[in-house]
mmCIF file of C-alpha atoms in Angstrom:
data_model
loop_
_atom_site.group_PDB
_atom_site.id
_atom_site.type_symbol
_atom_site.label_atom_id
_atom_site.label_comp_id
_atom_site.label_asym_id
_atom_site.label_seq_id
_atom_site.Cartn_x
_atom_site.Cartn_y
_atom_site.Cartn_z
ATOM 1 C CA MET A 1 159.852 134.552 132.808
ATOM 2 C CA PHE A 2 160.642 137.691 134.825
ATOM 3 C CA PHE A 3 156.962 138.635 134.747
ATOM 4 C CA THR A 4 156.146 135.275 136.332
ATOM 5 C CA PHE A 5 158.786 135.690 139.023
ATOM 6 C CA ALA A 6 157.408 139.167 139.808
ATOM 7 C CA THR A 7 153.774 138.077 140.115
ATOM 8 C CA ILE A 8 153.911 134.559 141.546
ATOM 9 C CA GLY A 9 155.009 135.863 144.951
ATOM 10 C CA MET A 10 152.416 138.640 145.078
ATOM 11 C CA VAL A 11 150.005 137.031 147.558
ATOM 12 C CA PRO A 12 152.785 135.764 149.876
ATOM 13 C CA ARG A 13 154.185 139.331 149.922
ATOM 14 C CA LEU A 14 150.747 140.707 150.786
ATOM 15 C CA ARG A 15 150.402 138.092 153.520
ATOM 16 C CA LEU A 16 153.805 138.928 155.028
ATOM 17 C CA THR A 17 152.974 142.654 155.034
ATOM 18 C CA HIS A 18 149.539 141.961 156.593
ATOM 19 C CA GLN A 19 147.655 143.453 153.630
ATOM 20 C CA LEU A 20 146.066 140.252 152.357
ATOM 21 C CA ASP A 21 143.470 139.962 155.127
ATOM 22 C CA GLU A 22 142.197 143.472 154.409
ATOM 23 C CA ILE A 23 141.835 142.684 150.694
ATOM 24 C CA LEU A 24 140.060 139.405 151.384
ATOM 25 C CA LEU A 25 137.627 140.947 153.862
ATOM 26 C CA HIS A 26 136.764 144.138 151.997
ATOM 27 C CA GLY A 27 137.926 143.579 148.420
ATOM 28 C CA THR A 28 137.226 141.484 145.343
ATOM 29 C CA PRO A 29 139.414 139.396 143.016
ATOM 30 C CA TRP A 30 139.873 142.559 140.943
ATOM 31 C CA ASP A 31 141.884 144.092 143.776
ATOM 32 C CA ILE A 32 144.459 141.346 143.231
ATOM 33 C CA LEU A 33 144.292 141.449 139.431
ATOM 34 C CA LEU A 34 144.796 145.206 139.332
ATOM 35 C CA ARG A 35 148.150 144.711 141.010
ATOM 36 C CA ILE A 36 149.219 142.606 138.022
ATOM 37 C CA LEU A 37 148.641 145.403 135.487
ATOM 38 C CA PRO A 38 151.852 147.423 136.151
ATOM 39 C CA TYR A 39 153.952 144.280 135.680
ATOM 40 C CA GLU A 40 151.960 143.449 132.547
ATOM 41 C CA ALA A 41 152.590 146.917 131.097
ATOM 42 C CA LEU A 42 156.334 146.602 131.706
ATOM 43 C CA ALA A 43 156.394 143.142 130.117
ATOM 44 C CA ILE A 44 154.582 144.354 126.994
ATOM 45 C CA VAL A 45 156.901 147.366 126.669
ATOM 46 C CA SER A 46 159.878 145.013 126.895
ATOM 47 C CA PHE A 47 158.311 142.861 124.162
ATOM 48 C CA VAL A 48 157.946 145.835 121.851
ATOM 49 C CA VAL A 49 161.462 147.155 122.517
ATOM 50 C CA GLY A 50 162.984 143.710 122.045
ATOM 51 C CA MET A 51 161.120 143.111 118.795
ATOM 52 C CA ALA A 52 162.051 146.589 117.535
ATOM 53 C CA VAL A 53 165.737 145.923 118.158
ATOM 54 C CA MET A 54 165.499 142.539 116.433
ATOM 55 C CA ARG A 55 163.607 144.084 113.521
ATOM 56 C CA LEU A 56 166.180 146.858 113.062
ATOM 57 C CA THR A 57 169.054 144.379 113.152
ATOM 58 C CA GLY A 58 167.359 142.097 110.641
ATOM 59 C CA SER A 59 166.905 139.271 113.139
ATOM 60 C CA LEU A 60 163.097 139.307 112.969
ATOM 61 C CA THR A 61 160.598 139.354 110.146
ATOM 62 C CA PHE A 62 157.325 140.751 111.460
ATOM 63 C CA SER A 63 154.670 139.926 108.897
ATOM 64 C CA GLY A 64 151.516 140.783 110.844
ATOM 65 C CA SER A 65 149.999 143.765 112.618
ATOM 66 C CA LEU A 66 151.670 145.050 115.765
ATOM 67 C CA LEU A 67 148.288 146.177 117.143
ATOM 68 C CA THR A 68 146.867 142.683 116.679
ATOM 69 C CA PHE A 69 149.869 141.195 118.427
ATOM 70 C CA LEU A 70 149.605 143.664 121.334
ATOM 71 C CA PHE A 71 145.866 143.023 121.647
ATOM 72 C CA VAL A 72 146.552 139.320 122.138
ATOM 73 C CA GLN A 73 149.432 140.026 124.528
ATOM 74 C CA LEU A 74 147.172 142.027 126.848
ATOM 75 C CA PHE A 75 145.080 138.928 127.489
ATOM 76 C CA PHE A 76 147.977 136.507 127.448
ATOM 77 C CA MET A 77 149.938 138.378 130.114
ATOM 78 C CA LEU A 78 146.813 138.724 132.250
ATOM 79 C CA THR A 79 146.283 134.972 132.008
ATOM 80 C CA VAL A 80 149.875 134.214 133.002
ATOM 81 C CA GLY A 81 149.454 136.628 135.904
ATOM 82 C CA MET A 82 146.334 134.787 137.088
ATOM 83 C CA PHE A 83 148.157 131.456 136.882
ATOM 84 C CA SER A 84 151.118 132.895 138.779
ATOM 85 C CA VAL A 85 148.989 134.272 141.598
ATOM 86 C CA PHE A 86 146.884 131.099 141.743
ATOM 87 C CA PHE A 87 149.830 128.722 142.076
ATOM 88 C CA GLY A 88 151.759 130.994 144.431
ATOM 89 C CA TRP A 89 148.779 131.757 146.679
ATOM 90 C CA THR A 90 149.441 129.281 149.491
ATOM 91 C CA ALA A 91 153.241 129.659 149.554
ATOM 92 C CA ALA A 92 154.703 130.763 152.863
ATOM 93 C CA ASN A 93 156.961 133.351 151.195
ATOM 94 C CA PRO A 94 157.850 134.632 147.700
ATOM 95 C CA GLY A 95 160.900 132.368 147.507
ATOM 96 C CA ILE A 96 158.820 129.231 147.885
ATOM 97 C CA ALA A 97 156.245 130.618 145.457
ATOM 98 C CA SER A 98 158.914 131.110 142.757
ATOM 99 C CA SER A 99 159.688 127.404 142.734
ATOM 100 C CA ARG A 100 156.093 126.663 141.730
ATOM 101 C CA MET A 101 156.631 128.274 138.340
ATOM 102 C CA ILE A 102 157.641 124.812 137.132
ATOM 103 C CA LEU A 103 153.999 123.722 137.383
ATOM 104 C CA PHE A 104 152.743 125.815 134.467
ATOM 105 C CA ILE A 105 155.626 127.422 132.525
ATOM 106 C CA PRO A 106 158.062 124.704 131.301
ATOM 107 C CA GLY A 107 155.253 122.598 129.842
ATOM 108 C CA GLY A 108 154.609 125.318 127.279
ATOM 109 C CA PHE A 109 158.256 125.248 126.176
ATOM 110 C CA ILE A 110 158.194 121.460 125.834
ATOM 111 C CA PHE A 111 154.804 120.926 124.184
ATOM 112 C CA GLY A 112 154.075 124.321 122.617
ATOM 113 C CA GLY A 113 156.196 123.737 119.533
ATOM 114 C CA PRO A 114 159.700 125.206 120.128
ATOM 115 C CA THR A 115 161.247 121.800 120.796
ATOM 116 C CA GLY A 116 159.668 120.092 117.788
ATOM 117 C CA PRO A 117 156.686 120.080 115.407
ATOM 118 C CA ILE A 118 153.370 119.698 117.221
ATOM 119 C CA SER A 119 152.245 117.227 114.550
ATOM 120 C CA PHE A 120 154.725 114.704 115.981
ATOM 121 C CA TYR A 121 152.773 114.514 119.254
ATOM 122 C CA PRO A 122 149.707 112.309 119.803
ATOM 123 C CA ASP A 123 146.367 114.101 119.769
ATOM 124 C CA TRP A 124 145.913 113.733 123.524
ATOM 125 C CA VAL A 125 149.303 115.393 124.161
ATOM 126 C CA VAL A 126 148.337 118.305 121.902
ATOM 127 C CA ALA A 127 145.043 118.667 123.796
ATOM 128 C CA VAL A 128 146.709 118.551 127.232
ATOM 129 C CA SER A 129 149.405 120.996 126.113
ATOM 130 C CA HIS A 130 146.789 123.746 125.907
ATOM 131 C CA PHE A 131 146.644 123.773 129.699
ATOM 132 C CA PHE A 132 149.938 125.681 129.592
ATOM 133 C CA PRO A 133 149.659 129.408 128.740
ATOM 134 C CA LEU A 134 152.814 129.421 126.609
ATOM 135 C CA THR A 135 151.261 126.940 124.189
ATOM 136 C CA TRP A 136 148.706 129.600 123.264
ATOM 137 C CA GLU A 137 151.425 132.221 123.004
ATOM 138 C CA TYR A 138 153.379 130.159 120.488
ATOM 139 C CA HIS A 139 150.219 129.672 118.427
ATOM 140 C CA PHE A 140 149.677 133.421 118.167
ATOM 141 C CA VAL A 141 153.363 134.230 117.625
ATOM 142 C CA ARG A 142 153.504 131.839 114.686
ATOM 143 C CA ASP A 143 150.216 133.055 113.216
ATOM 144 C CA ILE A 144 150.631 136.819 113.676
ATOM 145 C CA ILE A 145 154.379 137.400 113.419
ATOM 146 C CA SER A 146 155.401 134.662 110.998
ATOM 147 C CA ARG A 147 152.284 134.220 108.867
ATOM 148 C CA GLY A 148 150.817 137.736 109.051
ATOM 149 C CA ALA A 149 147.421 136.584 110.283
ATOM 150 C CA GLY A 150 144.801 139.146 111.310
ATOM 151 C CA LEU A 151 142.095 138.917 113.958
ATOM 152 C CA LEU A 152 139.640 137.283 111.558
ATOM 153 C CA ASP A 153 142.245 134.700 110.566
ATOM 154 C CA ILE A 154 142.800 133.653 114.170
ATOM 155 C CA SER A 155 139.188 134.107 115.322
ATOM 156 C CA ARG A 156 138.751 130.396 116.026
ATOM 157 C CA GLU A 157 141.930 130.147 118.115
ATOM 158 C CA LEU A 158 141.151 133.470 119.785
ATOM 159 C CA GLY A 159 137.677 132.299 120.776
ATOM 160 C CA ALA A 160 139.124 129.141 122.313
ATOM 161 C CA PHE A 161 141.707 131.256 124.104
ATOM 162 C CA PHE A 162 139.018 133.513 125.590
ATOM 163 C CA LEU A 163 137.210 130.409 126.855
ATOM 164 C CA TYR A 164 140.511 129.296 128.406
ATOM 165 C CA ILE A 165 140.845 132.717 130.086
ATOM 166 C CA ALA A 166 137.291 132.482 131.431
ATOM 167 C CA ILE A 167 138.021 129.082 133.000
ATOM 168 C CA ALA A 168 141.253 130.405 134.526
ATOM 169 C CA ALA A 169 139.344 133.414 135.909
ATOM 170 C CA ILE A 170 136.739 131.116 137.499
ATOM 171 C CA PHE A 171 139.437 129.101 139.274
ATOM 172 C CA PHE A 172 141.093 132.355 140.365
ATOM 173 C CA CYS A 173 137.836 133.686 141.837
ATOM 174 C CA VAL A 174 137.136 130.375 143.571
ATOM 175 C CA ARG A 175 140.596 130.539 145.167
ATOM 176 C CA PHE A 176 139.932 134.119 146.334
ATOM 177 C CA TYR A 177 136.525 133.460 147.881
ATOM 178 C CA ARG A 178 137.588 130.201 149.523
ATOM 179 C CA SER A 179 140.457 132.065 151.148
ATOM 180 C CA LYS A 180 138.009 134.750 152.226
ATOM 181 C CA GLN A 181 135.697 132.155 153.808
ATOM 182 C CA ALA A 182 138.633 130.490 155.576
ATOM 183 C CA LEU A 183 139.715 133.872 156.966
ATOM 184 C CA GLU A 184 136.193 134.646 158.188
ATOM 185 C CA ARG A 185 135.941 131.257 159.904
ATOM 186 C CA ARG A 186 139.327 131.785 161.554
ATOM 187 C CA MET A 187 138.368 135.260 162.749
ATOM 188 C CA SER A 188 135.043 133.934 164.075
ATOM 189 C CA LYS A 189 136.834 131.219 166.051
ATOM 190 C CA GLU A 190 139.310 133.744 167.421
ATOM 191 C CA LYS A 191 136.460 136.029 168.452
ATOM 192 C CA LYS A 192 134.672 133.175 170.227
ATOM 193 C CA HIS A 193 137.928 132.132 171.912
ATOM 194 C CA LYS A 194 138.558 135.668 173.170
ATOM 195 C CA ALA A 195 134.979 135.914 174.449
ATOM 196 C CA GLU A 196 135.357 132.587 176.231
ATOM 197 C CA MET A 197 138.662 133.639 177.778
ATOM 198 C CA ALA A 198 137.088 136.907 178.941
ATOM 199 C CA ARG A 199 134.164 134.994 180.486
ATOM 200 C CA VAL A 200 136.509 132.582 182.297
ATOM 201 C CA ALA A 201 138.608 135.485 183.555
ATOM 202 C CA ALA A 202 135.486 137.247 184.838
ATOM 203 C CA GLU A 203 134.280 134.087 186.611
ATOM 204 C CA GLU A 204 137.683 133.563 188.214
ATOM 205 C CA ALA A 205 137.754 137.163 189.372
ATOM 206 C CA ALA A 206 134.272 136.823 190.853
ATOM 207 C CA ALA A 207 135.228 133.603 192.642
ATOM 208 C CA GLU A 208 138.248 135.121 194.376
ATOM 209 C CA PRO A 209 137.866 135.692 198.165
ATOM 210 C CA GLY A 210 136.890 139.218 199.042
ATOM 211 C CA ALA A 211 135.592 139.918 195.557
#
């Protein structure tokens, strides 16, 4: 949740500080994604610390491999970061961007399994629920932490998840390059407008008596 709040307003912050145009003109989508990594590292550290405290107090039974769980979390947090940046991209400021979290986070809580067994939902609801990143997270939490599954045991789900990440990355890149094209068109129009204004000013100066 806090990771989402931290990343969803990233592009509006860059726009307000006049850094976004420079990234769009001379950078790539990786220049945006790299800014997510520090937040991702902090989120994963908080996961580990929280689970360690719960494990020591007897509130958590961790049946699987911590390395397997962390491996999955690296990609999960990156995916949530891409969703956050994508949905917050056009917001005027970080405050407005934060309100858009409702578009892709709560659905995972509702349809991912915490509120009731997934088997109770119709097949089409189960299929649509995989649009939400948290649905995948709950799959892996149940399999790795509760059931002790390894990478081979979740290879089918992991492959589907990687396909999901690839689709999210494509949409993210499309958003980046469309924004870049829009910026280039705007700058081209501004350049033409300035040239036209300079031409008009020169003609007016030449037309003045005594010029």
